[in-house]
Amino acid sequence: MSAWETVIGLEIHVQLATKTKIFSAASTAFGAEPNSHASLVDLALPGTLPVLNREAVNMAVKFGLAVGAEINRRSVFERKNYFYPDLPKGYQTTQLAEPIVGTGSMEVVLDDGSRKTVRIHHAHLEEDAGKSLHEDFHGMTGIDLNRAGTPLIEVVTEPDMRSAEEAVAFARALHSLVTAIGVCDGDMSQGSLRFDVNVSVRRKGEEKLGTRTETKNLNSFRFMEMAIRKEVERQIDILEDGGSITQETRLFNGDTGVSRAMRSKEDANDYRYFPCPDLLPVMLSEEQIIELKNSLPELPAQRLVRFVEQFGLSDYDARILSSDLATSDYFEAVVKLSGDAKLAANWIMGELAAKLNAEEKAIAACPVSAEHLAELIARLKDNTISSKIAKQVFEGCWNGEGSPDQIIEARGLKQVSDSGALQKMVDQIIADNAAQAEAYRAADEGKRKKMFGFFVGQAMKASQGKANPQQLNELLQKALEG
Amino acid sequence: MAIDQDTVMKVAHLARLHVSSEQSAALAGRLSDILNMVDELASADVDQIAPLAHPLDVSQPLRADIAEPADLRDRVLPLAAASEGGCFLVPRVIE
């Protein structure tokens, strides 16, 4: 047991899924030619003025409502002043004293099924900076301002997480929430969600928080987990050697797994915030908030509870199946068509998930349709096929050989449930293995169990796996024990 | 409130302004005068008054989320000191 307790708070930049930027009508589409989506406002040309995007405001409010947060009827944009080449105005337009979303919270289900509440300190609207490209410019830095002005909400949590696992579970839950309510596309590879982690450690039982460091811009759950583990180790090593932690910003290199302190910028935190004179306070009406509240779809947390109650799933299964909309829709479609939630859950989290993983496919691109999986489950339930044969049929569906019924027909996989045919086969097996049958009859109860398996194996071999296992067992038992 | 030369130099650095030490002495005096005036304002009793973010009593108008063409790069890149591959070029910055 470690003598140390880890304390983690997160700041998450969520890129909002608007079509245009927060203060200009330039497109936010990813992957365009450099600087081809940069308007006069984004380029910060003198004399231009920002005009706020209604959709960005709506999305921020939706997020706030989804985490049960206070929605501030009035919020104010401020200027955060600093110089960096990818910030052409010389300041970032953001919110500080009066953010749009106040305190809220999110409940997270951990791997062991336990629940954890993480408080949200606030969330504010702001603009993203452009991109600095350090490669390919022979010692210079290239600046692409397509991303400049992309709307973000920065979500700031309280330091409520106590391990890398909890932080990652929260991050995943946040990812599923923002994608479910449609305010973010969730594409981590394009930086749609970026995490800053604040980590400190303290001796167990200690009230006072230790000095924290901030590791910036982690864009995958795996890197986040690695960065936190490394940072906790680093801090504990320093403290156990009698040293002290320097409050600093660190960068984590996911490829090498190494973090380092950012070159400390003197006066870096002297941002001289002040209310932006170019923007008026943002006012929200009750009607607008109610309308946005009514527009929210079922949230992943609500879906989780419903899956448990409606389908009798375990918390763990429900969490996996409710985490993203595509998976839950698929699951619900299979349940609806097959009428069996338990089998649907088992197949989706078992065979299907393994295949998707192995071929790095998203469920949206799954070659086995919900209709086909439901049909497969139906054939299992009506004893047309055994679960062993079902796996073969699933393979066939995955490879595009047709529907389960077509595959069962074409490959002749129908389970033999004709008791006459099975009886004939059982008689033949016992006749062919008369010595073993004698030995079975002479053996005591304990040994019989093991020996019985031999006959089942023979029968399955003879029927090429198609014998109805239940019927087969009964017939074998009868024949052997007379 | 008096401002010393060190503060002037620090603020100048944050604003990326080049200020010589001769200038900083004069600026310290003038900025102190301005802040003295602010002190006078600050002495007013405003306990009952909500902070003002903007002098106009109106709220922010909002824009519909509809994209308009914004490709200005052939016009703006030539204005930059250096550019390449569609990007503005600046002295290397790395963190």
mmCIF file of N, CA and C in Angstrom, chain A residues 131-209:
data_model
loop_
_atom_site.group_PDB
_atom_site.id
_atom_site.type_symbol
_atom_site.label_atom_id
_atom_site.label_comp_id
_atom_site.label_asym_id
_atom_site.label_seq_id
_atom_site.Cartn_x
_atom_site.Cartn_y
_atom_site.Cartn_z
ATOM 1 N N LYS A 131 -2.464 26.947 -35.535
ATOM 2 C CA LYS A 131 -1.540 25.832 -35.343
ATOM 3 C C LYS A 131 -0.126 26.273 -35.722
ATOM 4 N N SER A 132 0.835 25.888 -34.875
ATOM 5 C CA SER A 132 2.236 26.137 -35.188
ATOM 6 C C SER A 132 2.845 24.843 -35.696
ATOM 7 N N LEU A 133 3.447 24.894 -36.876
ATOM 8 C CA LEU A 133 4.036 23.688 -37.464
ATOM 9 C C LEU A 133 5.542 23.840 -37.444
ATOM 10 N N HIS A 134 6.198 22.902 -36.716
ATOM 11 C CA HIS A 134 7.626 23.087 -36.511
ATOM 12 C C HIS A 134 8.471 22.294 -37.498
ATOM 13 N N GLU A 135 7.831 21.374 -38.210
ATOM 14 C CA GLU A 135 8.618 20.585 -39.153
ATOM 15 C C GLU A 135 8.490 21.160 -40.566
ATOM 16 N N ASP A 136 9.359 20.745 -41.425
ATOM 17 C CA ASP A 136 9.278 21.078 -42.861
ATOM 18 C C ASP A 136 9.481 22.547 -43.188
ATOM 19 N N PHE A 137 9.899 23.355 -42.244
ATOM 20 C CA PHE A 137 10.106 24.761 -42.608
ATOM 21 C C PHE A 137 11.544 25.197 -42.321
ATOM 22 N N HIS A 138 12.478 24.282 -42.569
ATOM 23 C CA HIS A 138 13.912 24.524 -42.403
ATOM 24 C C HIS A 138 14.241 25.555 -41.327
ATOM 25 N N GLY A 139 13.931 25.181 -40.101
ATOM 26 C CA GLY A 139 14.340 26.027 -38.979
ATOM 27 C C GLY A 139 13.371 27.142 -38.651
ATOM 28 N N MET A 140 12.372 27.352 -39.488
ATOM 29 C CA MET A 140 11.355 28.359 -39.178
ATOM 30 C C MET A 140 10.093 27.629 -38.674
ATOM 31 N N THR A 141 9.142 28.400 -38.199
ATOM 32 C CA THR A 141 7.867 27.811 -37.785
ATOM 33 C C THR A 141 6.775 28.289 -38.737
ATOM 34 N N GLY A 142 5.971 27.341 -39.210
ATOM 35 C CA GLY A 142 4.863 27.698 -40.101
ATOM 36 C C GLY A 142 3.603 27.931 -39.285
ATOM 37 N N ILE A 143 2.819 28.925 -39.668
ATOM 38 C CA ILE A 143 1.589 29.239 -38.941
ATOM 39 C C ILE A 143 0.376 29.031 -39.859
ATOM 40 N N ASP A 144 -0.536 28.194 -39.390
ATOM 41 C CA ASP A 144 -1.782 27.934 -40.107
ATOM 42 C C ASP A 144 -2.925 28.414 -39.209
ATOM 43 N N LEU A 145 -3.681 29.380 -39.694
ATOM 44 C CA LEU A 145 -4.717 29.981 -38.850
ATOM 45 C C LEU A 145 -6.113 29.411 -39.103
ATOM 46 N N ASN A 146 -6.201 28.274 -39.806
ATOM 47 C CA ASN A 146 -7.524 27.667 -40.018
ATOM 48 C C ASN A 146 -8.231 27.356 -38.696
ATOM 49 N N ARG A 147 -7.470 26.928 -37.702
ATOM 50 C CA ARG A 147 -8.090 26.564 -36.435
ATOM 51 C C ARG A 147 -8.358 27.792 -35.553
ATOM 52 N N ALA A 148 -7.686 28.911 -35.869
ATOM 53 C CA ALA A 148 -7.862 30.111 -35.036
ATOM 54 C C ALA A 148 -9.328 30.519 -35.031
ATOM 55 N N GLY A 149 -9.885 30.655 -33.852
ATOM 56 C CA GLY A 149 -11.281 31.074 -33.746
ATOM 57 C C GLY A 149 -12.275 29.925 -33.701
ATOM 58 N N THR A 150 -11.793 28.691 -33.721
ATOM 59 C CA THR A 150 -12.699 27.545 -33.558
ATOM 60 C C THR A 150 -13.285 27.596 -32.143
ATOM 61 N N PRO A 151 -14.604 27.432 -32.006
ATOM 62 C CA PRO A 151 -15.179 27.547 -30.676
ATOM 63 C C PRO A 151 -14.834 26.362 -29.777
ATOM 64 N N LEU A 152 -14.517 26.677 -28.535
ATOM 65 C CA LEU A 152 -14.204 25.654 -27.540
ATOM 66 C C LEU A 152 -15.033 25.920 -26.299
ATOM 67 N N ILE A 153 -15.330 24.851 -25.551
ATOM 68 C CA ILE A 153 -15.624 25.098 -24.153
ATOM 69 C C ILE A 153 -14.482 24.477 -23.369
ATOM 70 N N GLU A 154 -14.025 25.197 -22.370
ATOM 71 C CA GLU A 154 -13.041 24.636 -21.464
ATOM 72 C C GLU A 154 -13.776 24.224 -20.207
ATOM 73 N N VAL A 155 -13.727 22.930 -19.920
ATOM 74 C CA VAL A 155 -14.405 22.378 -18.755
ATOM 75 C C VAL A 155 -13.353 22.208 -17.661
ATOM 76 N N VAL A 156 -13.596 22.779 -16.504
ATOM 77 C CA VAL A 156 -12.629 22.708 -15.411
ATOM 78 C C VAL A 156 -13.249 21.915 -14.258
ATOM 79 N N THR A 157 -12.588 20.830 -13.875
ATOM 80 C CA THR A 157 -13.141 20.019 -12.769
ATOM 81 C C THR A 157 -12.513 20.442 -11.446
ATOM 82 N N GLU A 158 -13.128 20.027 -10.361
ATOM 83 C CA GLU A 158 -12.493 20.145 -9.048
ATOM 84 C C GLU A 158 -11.475 19.010 -8.951
ATOM 85 N N PRO A 159 -10.496 19.128 -8.055
ATOM 86 C CA PRO A 159 -9.480 18.055 -7.924
ATOM 87 C C PRO A 159 -10.063 16.842 -7.206
ATOM 88 N N ASP A 160 -11.019 16.172 -7.844
ATOM 89 C CA ASP A 160 -11.782 15.110 -7.192
ATOM 90 C C ASP A 160 -11.317 13.703 -7.539
ATOM 91 N N MET A 161 -10.404 13.567 -8.489
ATOM 92 C CA MET A 161 -10.008 12.222 -8.905
ATOM 93 C C MET A 161 -8.773 11.779 -8.130
ATOM 94 N N ARG A 162 -8.729 10.493 -7.800
ATOM 95 C CA ARG A 162 -7.678 9.993 -6.921
ATOM 96 C C ARG A 162 -6.749 8.986 -7.585
ATOM 97 N N SER A 163 -6.921 8.744 -8.870
ATOM 98 C CA SER A 163 -6.020 7.826 -9.572
ATOM 99 C C SER A 163 -6.133 8.073 -11.062
ATOM 100 N N ALA A 164 -5.143 7.542 -11.786
ATOM 101 C CA ALA A 164 -5.168 7.664 -13.244
ATOM 102 C C ALA A 164 -6.434 7.003 -13.793
ATOM 103 N N GLU A 165 -6.844 5.863 -13.202
ATOM 104 C CA GLU A 165 -8.034 5.150 -13.683
ATOM 105 C C GLU A 165 -9.271 6.038 -13.565
ATOM 106 N N GLU A 166 -9.394 6.713 -12.409
ATOM 107 C CA GLU A 166 -10.560 7.567 -12.224
ATOM 108 C C GLU A 166 -10.559 8.715 -13.224
ATOM 109 N N ALA A 167 -9.371 9.282 -13.449
ATOM 110 C CA ALA A 167 -9.285 10.401 -14.384
ATOM 111 C C ALA A 167 -9.673 9.940 -15.790
ATOM 112 N N VAL A 168 -9.191 8.756 -16.178
ATOM 113 C CA VAL A 168 -9.506 8.248 -17.511
ATOM 114 C C VAL A 168 -10.998 7.896 -17.617
ATOM 115 N N ALA A 169 -11.540 7.311 -16.545
ATOM 116 C CA ALA A 169 -12.971 6.984 -16.569
ATOM 117 C C ALA A 169 -13.800 8.252 -16.728
ATOM 118 N N PHE A 170 -13.384 9.319 -16.039
ATOM 119 C CA PHE A 170 -14.095 10.588 -16.185
ATOM 120 C C PHE A 170 -13.954 11.103 -17.623
ATOM 121 N N ALA A 171 -12.732 11.049 -18.144
ATOM 122 C CA ALA A 171 -12.485 11.561 -19.496
ATOM 123 C C ALA A 171 -13.340 10.821 -20.524
ATOM 124 N N ARG A 172 -13.430 9.502 -20.354
ATOM 125 C CA ARG A 172 -14.255 8.715 -21.278
ATOM 126 C C ARG A 172 -15.727 9.072 -21.152
ATOM 127 N N ALA A 173 -16.169 9.258 -19.905
ATOM 128 C CA ALA A 173 -17.576 9.605 -19.687
ATOM 129 C C ALA A 173 -17.884 10.967 -20.306
ATOM 130 N N LEU A 174 -16.936 11.890 -20.176
ATOM 131 C CA LEU A 174 -17.130 13.224 -20.760
ATOM 132 C C LEU A 174 -17.191 13.108 -22.287
ATOM 133 N N HIS A 175 -16.299 12.278 -22.832
ATOM 134 C CA HIS A 175 -16.291 12.056 -24.282
ATOM 135 C C HIS A 175 -17.637 11.504 -24.726
ATOM 136 N N SER A 176 -18.162 10.521 -24.003
ATOM 137 C CA SER A 176 -19.449 9.984 -24.454
ATOM 138 C C SER A 176 -20.573 10.989 -24.282
ATOM 139 N N LEU A 177 -20.481 11.813 -23.253
ATOM 140 C CA LEU A 177 -21.531 12.810 -23.051
ATOM 141 C C LEU A 177 -21.536 13.858 -24.168
ATOM 142 N N VAL A 178 -20.380 14.448 -24.456
ATOM 143 C CA VAL A 178 -20.379 15.544 -25.441
ATOM 144 C C VAL A 178 -20.706 15.051 -26.850
ATOM 145 N N THR A 179 -20.348 13.780 -27.135
ATOM 146 C CA THR A 179 -20.726 13.259 -28.447
ATOM 147 C C THR A 179 -22.218 12.925 -28.474
ATOM 148 N N ALA A 180 -22.736 12.399 -27.358
ATOM 149 C CA ALA A 180 -24.159 12.024 -27.320
ATOM 150 C C ALA A 180 -25.060 13.234 -27.483
ATOM 151 N N ILE A 181 -24.668 14.368 -26.903
ATOM 152 C CA ILE A 181 -25.533 15.544 -27.027
ATOM 153 C C ILE A 181 -25.177 16.366 -28.265
ATOM 154 N N GLY A 182 -24.224 15.880 -29.042
ATOM 155 C CA GLY A 182 -23.944 16.487 -30.338
ATOM 156 C C GLY A 182 -23.211 17.817 -30.286
ATOM 157 N N VAL A 183 -22.499 18.104 -29.192
ATOM 158 C CA VAL A 183 -21.776 19.374 -29.161
ATOM 159 C C VAL A 183 -20.319 19.223 -29.597
ATOM 160 N N CYS A 184 -19.883 17.962 -29.808
ATOM 161 C CA CYS A 184 -18.481 17.729 -30.195
ATOM 162 C C CYS A 184 -18.445 16.456 -31.026
ATOM 163 N N ASP A 185 -17.579 16.416 -32.057
ATOM 164 C CA ASP A 185 -17.535 15.196 -32.869
ATOM 165 C C ASP A 185 -16.711 14.100 -32.186
ATOM 166 N N GLY A 186 -15.966 14.458 -31.128
ATOM 167 C CA GLY A 186 -15.257 13.448 -30.334
ATOM 168 C C GLY A 186 -14.044 12.843 -31.007
ATOM 169 N N ASP A 187 -13.627 13.408 -32.138
ATOM 170 C CA ASP A 187 -12.500 12.816 -32.863
ATOM 171 C C ASP A 187 -11.181 13.240 -32.208
ATOM 172 N N MET A 188 -10.656 12.344 -31.377
ATOM 173 C CA MET A 188 -9.455 12.695 -30.610
ATOM 174 C C MET A 188 -8.247 12.881 -31.527
ATOM 175 N N SER A 189 -8.217 12.152 -32.655
ATOM 176 C CA SER A 189 -7.049 12.242 -33.534
ATOM 177 C C SER A 189 -6.955 13.623 -34.182
ATOM 178 N N GLN A 190 -8.092 14.329 -34.211
ATOM 179 C CA GLN A 190 -8.064 15.680 -34.778
ATOM 180 C C GLN A 190 -8.065 16.739 -33.682
ATOM 181 N N GLY A 191 -7.824 16.296 -32.454
ATOM 182 C CA GLY A 191 -7.732 17.254 -31.351
ATOM 183 C C GLY A 191 -9.062 17.812 -30.892
ATOM 184 N N SER A 192 -10.164 17.108 -31.190
ATOM 185 C CA SER A 192 -11.469 17.628 -30.799
ATOM 186 C C SER A 192 -11.672 17.646 -29.286
ATOM 187 N N LEU A 193 -10.895 16.830 -28.583
ATOM 188 C CA LEU A 193 -10.932 16.830 -27.120
ATOM 189 C C LEU A 193 -9.478 16.811 -26.645
ATOM 190 N N ARG A 194 -9.102 17.798 -25.847
ATOM 191 C CA ARG A 194 -7.715 17.839 -25.377
ATOM 192 C C ARG A 194 -7.725 18.036 -23.862
ATOM 193 N N PHE A 195 -6.877 17.285 -23.201
ATOM 194 C CA PHE A 195 -6.895 17.270 -21.737
ATOM 195 C C PHE A 195 -5.632 17.877 -21.150
ATOM 196 N N ASP A 196 -5.816 18.749 -20.159
ATOM 197 C CA ASP A 196 -4.697 19.196 -19.325
ATOM 198 C C ASP A 196 -4.915 18.542 -17.968
ATOM 199 N N VAL A 197 -3.885 17.886 -17.438
ATOM 200 C CA VAL A 197 -4.062 17.238 -16.136
ATOM 201 C C VAL A 197 -3.235 17.931 -15.066
ATOM 202 N N ASN A 198 -3.904 18.259 -13.974
ATOM 203 C CA ASN A 198 -3.223 18.830 -12.813
ATOM 204 C C ASN A 198 -3.049 17.714 -11.798
ATOM 205 N N VAL A 199 -1.792 17.437 -11.473
ATOM 206 C CA VAL A 199 -1.498 16.309 -10.589
ATOM 207 C C VAL A 199 -0.702 16.784 -9.373
ATOM 208 N N SER A 200 -1.110 16.319 -8.213
ATOM 209 C CA SER A 200 -0.275 16.499 -7.024
ATOM 210 C C SER A 200 -0.390 15.239 -6.178
ATOM 211 N N VAL A 201 0.527 15.080 -5.247
ATOM 212 C CA VAL A 201 0.432 13.952 -4.314
ATOM 213 C C VAL A 201 0.542 14.507 -2.896
ATOM 214 N N ARG A 202 -0.027 13.766 -1.954
ATOM 215 C CA ARG A 202 0.120 14.131 -0.543
ATOM 216 C C ARG A 202 0.138 12.851 0.264
ATOM 217 N N ARG A 203 0.711 12.941 1.469
ATOM 218 C CA ARG A 203 0.724 11.760 2.341
ATOM 219 C C ARG A 203 -0.704 11.435 2.716
ATOM 220 N N LYS A 204 -1.006 10.133 2.776
ATOM 221 C CA LYS A 204 -2.375 9.722 3.137
ATOM 222 C C LYS A 204 -2.768 10.354 4.463
ATOM 223 N N GLY A 205 -3.979 10.851 4.526
ATOM 224 C CA GLY A 205 -4.461 11.457 5.761
ATOM 225 C C GLY A 205 -4.210 12.952 5.813
ATOM 226 N N GLU A 206 -3.300 13.405 4.990
ATOM 227 C CA GLU A 206 -2.989 14.847 4.924
ATOM 228 C C GLU A 206 -4.164 15.593 4.314
ATOM 229 N N GLU A 207 -4.511 16.754 4.887
ATOM 230 C CA GLU A 207 -5.629 17.550 4.366
ATOM 231 C C GLU A 207 -5.164 18.466 3.242
ATOM 232 N N LYS A 208 -4.012 19.067 3.479
ATOM 233 C CA LYS A 208 -3.518 20.107 2.585
ATOM 234 C C LYS A 208 -3.075 19.490 1.248
ATOM 235 N N LEU A 209 -3.429 20.138 0.154
ATOM 236 C CA LEU A 209 -3.021 19.635 -1.158
ATOM 237 C C LEU A 209 -1.535 19.882 -1.371
#
